[in-house]
CSV table of C-alpha atoms in Angstrom, one decimal:
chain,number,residue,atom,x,y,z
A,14,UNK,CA,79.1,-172.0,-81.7
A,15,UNK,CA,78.0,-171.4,-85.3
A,16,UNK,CA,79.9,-169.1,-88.1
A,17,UNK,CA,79.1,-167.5,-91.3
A,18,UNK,CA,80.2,-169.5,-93.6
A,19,UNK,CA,82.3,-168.9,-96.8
A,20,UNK,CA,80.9,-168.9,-100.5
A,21,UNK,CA,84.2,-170.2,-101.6
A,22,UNK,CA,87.6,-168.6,-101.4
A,23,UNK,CA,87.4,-164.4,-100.8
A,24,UNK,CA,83.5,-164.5,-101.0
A,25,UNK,CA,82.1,-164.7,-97.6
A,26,UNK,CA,78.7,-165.2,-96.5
A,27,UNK,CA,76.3,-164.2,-93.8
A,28,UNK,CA,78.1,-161.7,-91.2
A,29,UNK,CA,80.7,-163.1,-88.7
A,30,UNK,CA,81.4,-165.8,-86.4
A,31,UNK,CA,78.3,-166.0,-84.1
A,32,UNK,CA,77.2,-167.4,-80.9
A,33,UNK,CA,73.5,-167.6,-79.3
A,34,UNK,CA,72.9,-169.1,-75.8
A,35,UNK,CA,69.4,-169.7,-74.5
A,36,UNK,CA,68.5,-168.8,-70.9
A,37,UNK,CA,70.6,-167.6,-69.7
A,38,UNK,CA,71.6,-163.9,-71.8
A,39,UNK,CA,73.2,-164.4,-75.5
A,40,UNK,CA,75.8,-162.3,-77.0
A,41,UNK,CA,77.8,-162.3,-80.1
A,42,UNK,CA,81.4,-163.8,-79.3
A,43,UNK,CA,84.1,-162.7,-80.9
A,44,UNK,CA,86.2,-165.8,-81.5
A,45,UNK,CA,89.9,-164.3,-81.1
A,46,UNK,CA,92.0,-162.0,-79.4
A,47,UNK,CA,92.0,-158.2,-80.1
A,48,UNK,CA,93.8,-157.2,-83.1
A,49,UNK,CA,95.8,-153.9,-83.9
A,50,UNK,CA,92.4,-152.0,-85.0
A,51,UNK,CA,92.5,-148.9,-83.0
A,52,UNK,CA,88.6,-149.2,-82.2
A,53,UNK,CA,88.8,-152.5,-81.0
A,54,UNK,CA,90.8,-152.0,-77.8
A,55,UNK,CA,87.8,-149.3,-77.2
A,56,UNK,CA,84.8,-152.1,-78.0
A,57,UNK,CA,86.0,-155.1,-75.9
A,58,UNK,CA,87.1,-153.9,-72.8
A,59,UNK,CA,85.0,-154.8,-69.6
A,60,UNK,CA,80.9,-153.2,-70.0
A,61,UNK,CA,82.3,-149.9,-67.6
A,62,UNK,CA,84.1,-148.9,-70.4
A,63,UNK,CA,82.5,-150.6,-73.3
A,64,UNK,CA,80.6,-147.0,-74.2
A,65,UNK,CA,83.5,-145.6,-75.2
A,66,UNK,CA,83.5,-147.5,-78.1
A,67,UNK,CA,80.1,-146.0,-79.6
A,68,UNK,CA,82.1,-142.7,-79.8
A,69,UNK,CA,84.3,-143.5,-81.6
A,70,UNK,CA,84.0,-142.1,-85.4
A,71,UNK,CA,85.5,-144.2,-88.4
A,72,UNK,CA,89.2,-143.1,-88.3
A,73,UNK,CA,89.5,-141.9,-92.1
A,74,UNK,CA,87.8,-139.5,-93.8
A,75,UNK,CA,85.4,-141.5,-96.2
A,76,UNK,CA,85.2,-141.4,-100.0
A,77,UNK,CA,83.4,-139.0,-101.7
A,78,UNK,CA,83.3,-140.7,-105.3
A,79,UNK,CA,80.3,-142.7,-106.9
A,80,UNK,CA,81.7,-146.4,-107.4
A,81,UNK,CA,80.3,-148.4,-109.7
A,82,UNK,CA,79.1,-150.6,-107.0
A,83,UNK,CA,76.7,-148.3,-106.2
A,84,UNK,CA,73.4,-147.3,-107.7
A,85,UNK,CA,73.2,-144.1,-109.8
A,86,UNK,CA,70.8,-142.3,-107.3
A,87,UNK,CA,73.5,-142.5,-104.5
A,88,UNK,CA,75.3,-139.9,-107.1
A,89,UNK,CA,71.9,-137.8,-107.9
A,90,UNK,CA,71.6,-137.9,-104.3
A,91,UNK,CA,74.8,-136.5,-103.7
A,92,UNK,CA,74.1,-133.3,-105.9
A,93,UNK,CA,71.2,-132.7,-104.2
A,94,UNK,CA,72.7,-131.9,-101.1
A,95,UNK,CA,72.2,-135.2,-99.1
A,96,UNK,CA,74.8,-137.2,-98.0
A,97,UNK,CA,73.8,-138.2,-94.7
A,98,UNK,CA,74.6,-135.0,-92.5
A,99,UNK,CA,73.1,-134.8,-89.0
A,100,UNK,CA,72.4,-138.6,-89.2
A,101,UNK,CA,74.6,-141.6,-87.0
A,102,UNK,CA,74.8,-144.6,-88.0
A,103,UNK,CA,75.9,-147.7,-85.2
A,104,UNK,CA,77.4,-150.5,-86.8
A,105,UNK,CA,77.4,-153.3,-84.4
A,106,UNK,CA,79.9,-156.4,-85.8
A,107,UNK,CA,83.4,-158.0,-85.2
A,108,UNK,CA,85.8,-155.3,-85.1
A,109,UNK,CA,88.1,-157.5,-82.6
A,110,UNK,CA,88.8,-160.7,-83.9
A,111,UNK,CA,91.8,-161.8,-86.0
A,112,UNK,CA,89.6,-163.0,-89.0
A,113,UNK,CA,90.2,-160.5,-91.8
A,114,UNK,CA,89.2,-160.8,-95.7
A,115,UNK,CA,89.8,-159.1,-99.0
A,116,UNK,CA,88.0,-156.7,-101.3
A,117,UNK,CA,87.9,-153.8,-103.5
A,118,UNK,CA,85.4,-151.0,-102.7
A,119,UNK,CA,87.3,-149.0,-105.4
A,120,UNK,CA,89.4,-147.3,-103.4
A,121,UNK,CA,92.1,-150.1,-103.8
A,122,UNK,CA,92.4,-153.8,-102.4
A,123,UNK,CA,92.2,-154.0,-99.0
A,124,UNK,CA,92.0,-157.1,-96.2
A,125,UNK,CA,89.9,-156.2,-93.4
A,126,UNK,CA,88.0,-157.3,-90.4
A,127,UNK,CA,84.2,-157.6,-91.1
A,128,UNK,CA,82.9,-154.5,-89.1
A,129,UNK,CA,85.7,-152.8,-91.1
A,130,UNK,CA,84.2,-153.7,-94.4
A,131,UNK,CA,80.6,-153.0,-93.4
A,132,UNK,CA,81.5,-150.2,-91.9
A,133,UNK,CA,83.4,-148.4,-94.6
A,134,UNK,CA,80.6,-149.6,-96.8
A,135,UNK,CA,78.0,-147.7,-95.2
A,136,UNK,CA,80.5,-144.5,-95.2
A,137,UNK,CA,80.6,-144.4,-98.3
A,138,UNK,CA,77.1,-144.6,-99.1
A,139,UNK,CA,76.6,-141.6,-96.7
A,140,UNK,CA,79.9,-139.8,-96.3
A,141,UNK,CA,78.8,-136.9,-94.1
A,142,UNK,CA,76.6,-139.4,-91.4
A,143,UNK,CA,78.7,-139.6,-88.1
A,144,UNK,CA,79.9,-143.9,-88.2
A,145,UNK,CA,79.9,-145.2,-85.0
A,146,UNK,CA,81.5,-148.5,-84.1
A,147,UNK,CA,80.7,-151.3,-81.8
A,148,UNK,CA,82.3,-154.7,-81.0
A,149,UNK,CA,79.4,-157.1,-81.4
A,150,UNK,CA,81.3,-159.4,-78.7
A,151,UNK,CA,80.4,-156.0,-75.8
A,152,UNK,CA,77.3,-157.0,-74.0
A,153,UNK,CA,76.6,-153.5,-73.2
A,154,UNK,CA,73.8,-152.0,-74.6
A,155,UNK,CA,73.8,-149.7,-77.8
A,156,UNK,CA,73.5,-146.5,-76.8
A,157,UNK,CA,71.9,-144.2,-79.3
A,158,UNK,CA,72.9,-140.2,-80.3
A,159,UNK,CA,70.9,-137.1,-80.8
A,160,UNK,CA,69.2,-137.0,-84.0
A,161,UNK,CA,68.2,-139.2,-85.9
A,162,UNK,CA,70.1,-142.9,-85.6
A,163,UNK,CA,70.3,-145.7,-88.2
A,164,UNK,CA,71.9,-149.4,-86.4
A,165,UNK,CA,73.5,-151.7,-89.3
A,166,UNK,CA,73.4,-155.1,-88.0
A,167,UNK,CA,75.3,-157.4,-90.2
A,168,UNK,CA,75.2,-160.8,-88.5
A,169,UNK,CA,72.9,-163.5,-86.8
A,170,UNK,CA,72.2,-164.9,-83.8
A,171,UNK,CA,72.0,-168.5,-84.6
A,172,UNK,CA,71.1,-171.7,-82.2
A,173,UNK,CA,68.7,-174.8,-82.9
A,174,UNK,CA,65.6,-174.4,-84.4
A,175,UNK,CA,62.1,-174.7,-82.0
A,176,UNK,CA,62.4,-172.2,-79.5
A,177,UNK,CA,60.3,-168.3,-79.8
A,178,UNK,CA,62.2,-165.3,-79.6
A,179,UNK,CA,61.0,-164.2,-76.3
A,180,UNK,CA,62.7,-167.7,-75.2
A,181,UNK,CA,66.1,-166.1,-75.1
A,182,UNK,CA,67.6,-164.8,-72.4
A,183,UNK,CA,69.1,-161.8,-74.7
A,184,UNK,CA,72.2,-159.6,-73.6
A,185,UNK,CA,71.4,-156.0,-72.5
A,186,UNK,CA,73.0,-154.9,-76.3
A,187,UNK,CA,70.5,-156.9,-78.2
A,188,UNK,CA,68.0,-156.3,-76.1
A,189,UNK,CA,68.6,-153.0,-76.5
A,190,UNK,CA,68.4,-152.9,-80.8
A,191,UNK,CA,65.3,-155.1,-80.6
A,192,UNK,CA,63.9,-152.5,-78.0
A,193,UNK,CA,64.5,-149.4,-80.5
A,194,UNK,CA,63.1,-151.4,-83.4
A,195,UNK,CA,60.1,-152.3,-81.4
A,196,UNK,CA,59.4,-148.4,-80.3
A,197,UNK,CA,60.9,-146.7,-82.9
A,198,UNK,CA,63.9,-145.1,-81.6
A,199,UNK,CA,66.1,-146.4,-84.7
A,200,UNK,CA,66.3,-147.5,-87.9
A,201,UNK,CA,67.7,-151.5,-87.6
A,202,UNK,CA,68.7,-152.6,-90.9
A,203,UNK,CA,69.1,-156.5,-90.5
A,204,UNK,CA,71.0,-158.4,-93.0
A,205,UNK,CA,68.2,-160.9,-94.3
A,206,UNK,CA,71.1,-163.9,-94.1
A,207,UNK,CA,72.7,-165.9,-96.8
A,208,UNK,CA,70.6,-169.8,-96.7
A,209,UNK,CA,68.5,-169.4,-99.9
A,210,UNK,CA,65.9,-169.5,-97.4
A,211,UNK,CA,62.9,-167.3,-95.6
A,212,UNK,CA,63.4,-164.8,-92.9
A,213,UNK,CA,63.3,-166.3,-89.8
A,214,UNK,CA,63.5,-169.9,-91.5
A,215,UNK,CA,65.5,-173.2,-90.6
A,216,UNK,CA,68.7,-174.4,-92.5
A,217,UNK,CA,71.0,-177.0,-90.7
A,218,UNK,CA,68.3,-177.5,-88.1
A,219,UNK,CA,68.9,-174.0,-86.7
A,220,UNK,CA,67.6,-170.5,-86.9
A,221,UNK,CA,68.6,-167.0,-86.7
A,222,UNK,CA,67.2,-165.9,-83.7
A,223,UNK,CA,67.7,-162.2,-84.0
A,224,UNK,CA,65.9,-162.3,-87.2
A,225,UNK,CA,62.7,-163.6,-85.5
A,226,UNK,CA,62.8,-161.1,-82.5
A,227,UNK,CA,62.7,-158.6,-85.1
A,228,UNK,CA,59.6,-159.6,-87.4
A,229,UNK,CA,57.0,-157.0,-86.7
A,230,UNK,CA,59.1,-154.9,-85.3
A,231,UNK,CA,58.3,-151.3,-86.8
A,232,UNK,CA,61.5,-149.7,-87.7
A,233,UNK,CA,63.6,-153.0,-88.7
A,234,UNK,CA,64.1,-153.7,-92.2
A,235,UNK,CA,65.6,-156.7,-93.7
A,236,UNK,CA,67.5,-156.7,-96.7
A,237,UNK,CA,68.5,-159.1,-99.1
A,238,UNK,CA,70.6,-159.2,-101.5
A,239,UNK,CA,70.4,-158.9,-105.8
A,240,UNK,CA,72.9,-159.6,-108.3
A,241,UNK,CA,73.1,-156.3,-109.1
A,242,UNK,CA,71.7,-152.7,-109.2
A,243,UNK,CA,68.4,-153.4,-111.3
A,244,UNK,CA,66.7,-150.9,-114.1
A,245,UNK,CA,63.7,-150.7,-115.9
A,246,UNK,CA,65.7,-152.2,-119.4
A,247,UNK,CA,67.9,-154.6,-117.3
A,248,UNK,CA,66.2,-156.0,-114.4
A,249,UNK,CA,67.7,-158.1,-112.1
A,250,UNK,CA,67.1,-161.2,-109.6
A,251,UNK,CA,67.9,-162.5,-106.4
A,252,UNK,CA,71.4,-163.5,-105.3
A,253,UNK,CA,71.2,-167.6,-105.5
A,254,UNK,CA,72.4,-167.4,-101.8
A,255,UNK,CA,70.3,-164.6,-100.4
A,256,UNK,CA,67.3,-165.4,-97.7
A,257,UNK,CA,63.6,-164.2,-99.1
A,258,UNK,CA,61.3,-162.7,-97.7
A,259,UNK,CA,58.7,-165.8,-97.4
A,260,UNK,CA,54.6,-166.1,-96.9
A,261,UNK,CA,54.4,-164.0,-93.7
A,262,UNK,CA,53.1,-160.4,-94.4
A,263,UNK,CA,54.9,-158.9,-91.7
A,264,UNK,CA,58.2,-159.8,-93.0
A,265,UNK,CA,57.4,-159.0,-96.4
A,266,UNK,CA,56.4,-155.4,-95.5
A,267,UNK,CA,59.5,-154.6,-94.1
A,268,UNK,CA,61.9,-156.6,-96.6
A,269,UNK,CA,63.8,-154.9,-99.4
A,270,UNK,CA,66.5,-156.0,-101.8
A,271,UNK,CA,69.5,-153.5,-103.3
A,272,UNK,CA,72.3,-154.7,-105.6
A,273,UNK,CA,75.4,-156.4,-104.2
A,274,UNK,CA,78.1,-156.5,-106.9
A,275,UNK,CA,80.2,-158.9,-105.3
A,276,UNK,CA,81.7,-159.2,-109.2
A,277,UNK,CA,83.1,-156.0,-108.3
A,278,UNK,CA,84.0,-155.6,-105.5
A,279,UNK,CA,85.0,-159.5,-104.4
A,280,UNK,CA,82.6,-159.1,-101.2
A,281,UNK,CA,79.4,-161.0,-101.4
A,282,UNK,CA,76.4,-161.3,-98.9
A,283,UNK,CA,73.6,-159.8,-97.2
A,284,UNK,CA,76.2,-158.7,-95.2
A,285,UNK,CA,77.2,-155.8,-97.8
A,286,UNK,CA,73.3,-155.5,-98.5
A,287,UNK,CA,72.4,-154.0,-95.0
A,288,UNK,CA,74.9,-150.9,-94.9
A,289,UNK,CA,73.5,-149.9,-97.9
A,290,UNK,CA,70.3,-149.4,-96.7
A,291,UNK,CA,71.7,-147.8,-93.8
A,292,UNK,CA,73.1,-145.5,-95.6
A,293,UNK,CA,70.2,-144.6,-97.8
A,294,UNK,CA,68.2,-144.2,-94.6
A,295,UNK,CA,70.9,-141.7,-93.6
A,296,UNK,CA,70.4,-139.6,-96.8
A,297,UNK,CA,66.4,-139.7,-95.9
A,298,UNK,CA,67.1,-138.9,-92.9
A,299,UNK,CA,69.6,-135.7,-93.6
A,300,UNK,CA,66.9,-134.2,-96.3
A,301,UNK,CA,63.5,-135.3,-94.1
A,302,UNK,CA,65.7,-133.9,-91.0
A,303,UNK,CA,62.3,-133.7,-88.6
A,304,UNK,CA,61.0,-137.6,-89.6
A,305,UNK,CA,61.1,-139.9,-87.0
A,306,UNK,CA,63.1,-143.6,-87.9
A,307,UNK,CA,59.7,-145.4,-88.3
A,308,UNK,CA,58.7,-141.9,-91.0
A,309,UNK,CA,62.4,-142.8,-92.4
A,310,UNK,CA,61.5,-146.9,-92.2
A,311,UNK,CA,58.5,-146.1,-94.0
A,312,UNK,CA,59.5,-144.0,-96.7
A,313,UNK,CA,62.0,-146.6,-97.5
A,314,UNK,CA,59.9,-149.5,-97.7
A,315,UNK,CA,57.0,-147.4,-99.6
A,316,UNK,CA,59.0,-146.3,-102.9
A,317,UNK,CA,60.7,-149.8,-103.2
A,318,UNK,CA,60.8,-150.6,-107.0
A,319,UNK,CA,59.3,-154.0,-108.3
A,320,UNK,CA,59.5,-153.2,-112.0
A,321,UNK,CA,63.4,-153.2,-112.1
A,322,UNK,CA,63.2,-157.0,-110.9
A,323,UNK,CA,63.0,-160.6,-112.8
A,324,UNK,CA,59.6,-162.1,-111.6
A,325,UNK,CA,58.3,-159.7,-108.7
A,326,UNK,CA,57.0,-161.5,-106.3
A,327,UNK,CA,56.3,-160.1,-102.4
A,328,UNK,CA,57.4,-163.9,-101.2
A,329,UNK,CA,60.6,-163.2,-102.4
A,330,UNK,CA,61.6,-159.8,-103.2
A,331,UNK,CA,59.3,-158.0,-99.8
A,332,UNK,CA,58.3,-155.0,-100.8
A,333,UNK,CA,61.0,-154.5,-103.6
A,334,UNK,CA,64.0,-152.6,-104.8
A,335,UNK,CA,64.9,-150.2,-102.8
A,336,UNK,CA,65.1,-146.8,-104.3
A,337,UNK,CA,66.8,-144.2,-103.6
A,338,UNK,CA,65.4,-141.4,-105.6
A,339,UNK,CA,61.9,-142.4,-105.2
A,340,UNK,CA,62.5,-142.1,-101.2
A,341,UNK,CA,63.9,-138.5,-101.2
A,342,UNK,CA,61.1,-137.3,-103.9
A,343,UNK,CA,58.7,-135.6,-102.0
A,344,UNK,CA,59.0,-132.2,-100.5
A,345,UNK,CA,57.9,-133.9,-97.0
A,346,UNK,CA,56.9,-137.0,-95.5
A,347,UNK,CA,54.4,-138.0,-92.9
């Protein structure tokens, strides 16, 4: 059994307490009994009912204020018209376990399960995309809604190091996400993990096995985390803890960083990285409302930004900065 492990006090690292078993199927265990959240008694039940929980919608009506957590073009995007409309995003992480954490998204301090926090995140980047919820501890697959759909996956699936992704004897639910990124069904936005190391590489003699079954993959991005929200006069650098993108090409063309002011907001991680960019592929998604994921992928990962960043380089930053503005500029896409 391997967890996420803490940065030091109310700063947490890498996703939630995770568990990988090879051959036979893996699943992400949840490592304590249900809690009060109202979705979670939906999302761990046995698999004949576990669908319920991808219906249910966040419980509270989002906010609709630019924090200061959040890039400026979330805001420009905002007046334009896009906020994420017609667009669901799946968040798939603990929302049943009794391990709960502080932070301030600016709406005031609150203390919170994981797929609470990532998912509010995400809501707030796109406040009019439909937020679904499901229990990472379900084995069930993801099951994905009309339209367009965007799956924020905030957590690893880590075991010892040597084995090949098509090793694992995967549950039907991740099987399912590295399925959709593989065809093209979905936007996965993968949290790039929190080692100081490459995608897909070793720390503590083990690996994240999830990242590796999604290299290649042609509608997975992952994302990695910078110290803050870079600019042209202030550019910015990597987080000290987040994973790079490394020497293989086909991680670095679908890696991108975005801010993560954990100085802020108290929440640090890769973790708070990935529902950003699920929520900026939601606002793509509600302007370009006929693009596929991979068109919405693709867009995203083609206007990245290197020139706000300290030291650009593709083995560490992928393909850059992601940027908002530069993603919803054209009248169409192809």
């Amino acid at each position: 059994m391997n967890r996420g492990k803490n940065m030091s006090n109310n700063r947490w690292k890498f996703g939630v307490a995770t568990a990988l078993a090879l051959l036979p199927a893996s699943m992400a265990a949840a490592q304590d009994a249900v809690g009060p959240d109202p979705l979670s008694a939906l999302c761990v039940s046995d698999q004949s009912s576990a669908s319920i929980c991808l219906s249910a919608t966040l419980p509270t009506t989002p906010s609709q204020t630019v924090q200061n957590w959040m890039s400026p073009d979330v805001g420009a995007a905002w007046r334009a018209g896009y906020k994420g409309k017609g667009v669901t995003i799946t968040i798939v992480d603990d929302f049943s376990s009794t391990s709960r954490f502080s932070g301030n998204f600016g709406v005031g301090v609150q203390t919170q399960r994981h797929g609470e926090w990532t998912r509010e995140e995400a809501s707030m980047i796109a406040p009019l995309a439909t937020i679904r919820s499901k229990d990472f501890s379900t084995a069930s697959s993801v099951t994905l809604a009309p339209g367009l759909n965007v799956l924020n996956l905030s957590y690893g699936m880590y075991a010892k190091a040597g084995y090949s992704a098509n090793q694992i004897g995967w549950s039907a639910e991740e099987a399912s996400i590295i399925s959709y990124a593989t065809k093209g069904t979905a936007v996965v936005s993968k949290a790039a993990g929190n080692d100081s190391v490459a995608v897909g590489g070793i720390t503590g003699g083990q690996q994240d096995y999830l990242d590796l079954a999604l290299i290649g993959k042609t509608s997975a991005i992952f994302v990695g985390a910078l110290n803050a929200n870079g600019t042209t006069s202030n550019p910015t650098g990597m987080a000290w803890y987040s994973n790079t993108a490394g020497s293989n090409p086909l991680v670095q063309s679908h890696f991108l960083v975005v801010g993560v002011a954990g100085d802020k907001t108290g929440l640090y991680g890769t973790s708070f990285a990935a529902p950003i960019i699920s929520g900026y592929a939601a606002i793509v998604g509600s302007k370009f409302t006929k693009a596929t994921p991979t068109q919405i992928t693709n867009q995203l990962l083609n206007t990245a930004r290197t020139d706000t960043l300290i030291g650009y380089s593709p083995s560490v930053y992928g393909k850059g900065e992601a940027s908002l503005s530069r993603a919803l500029a054209p009248v169409s896409i192809k």
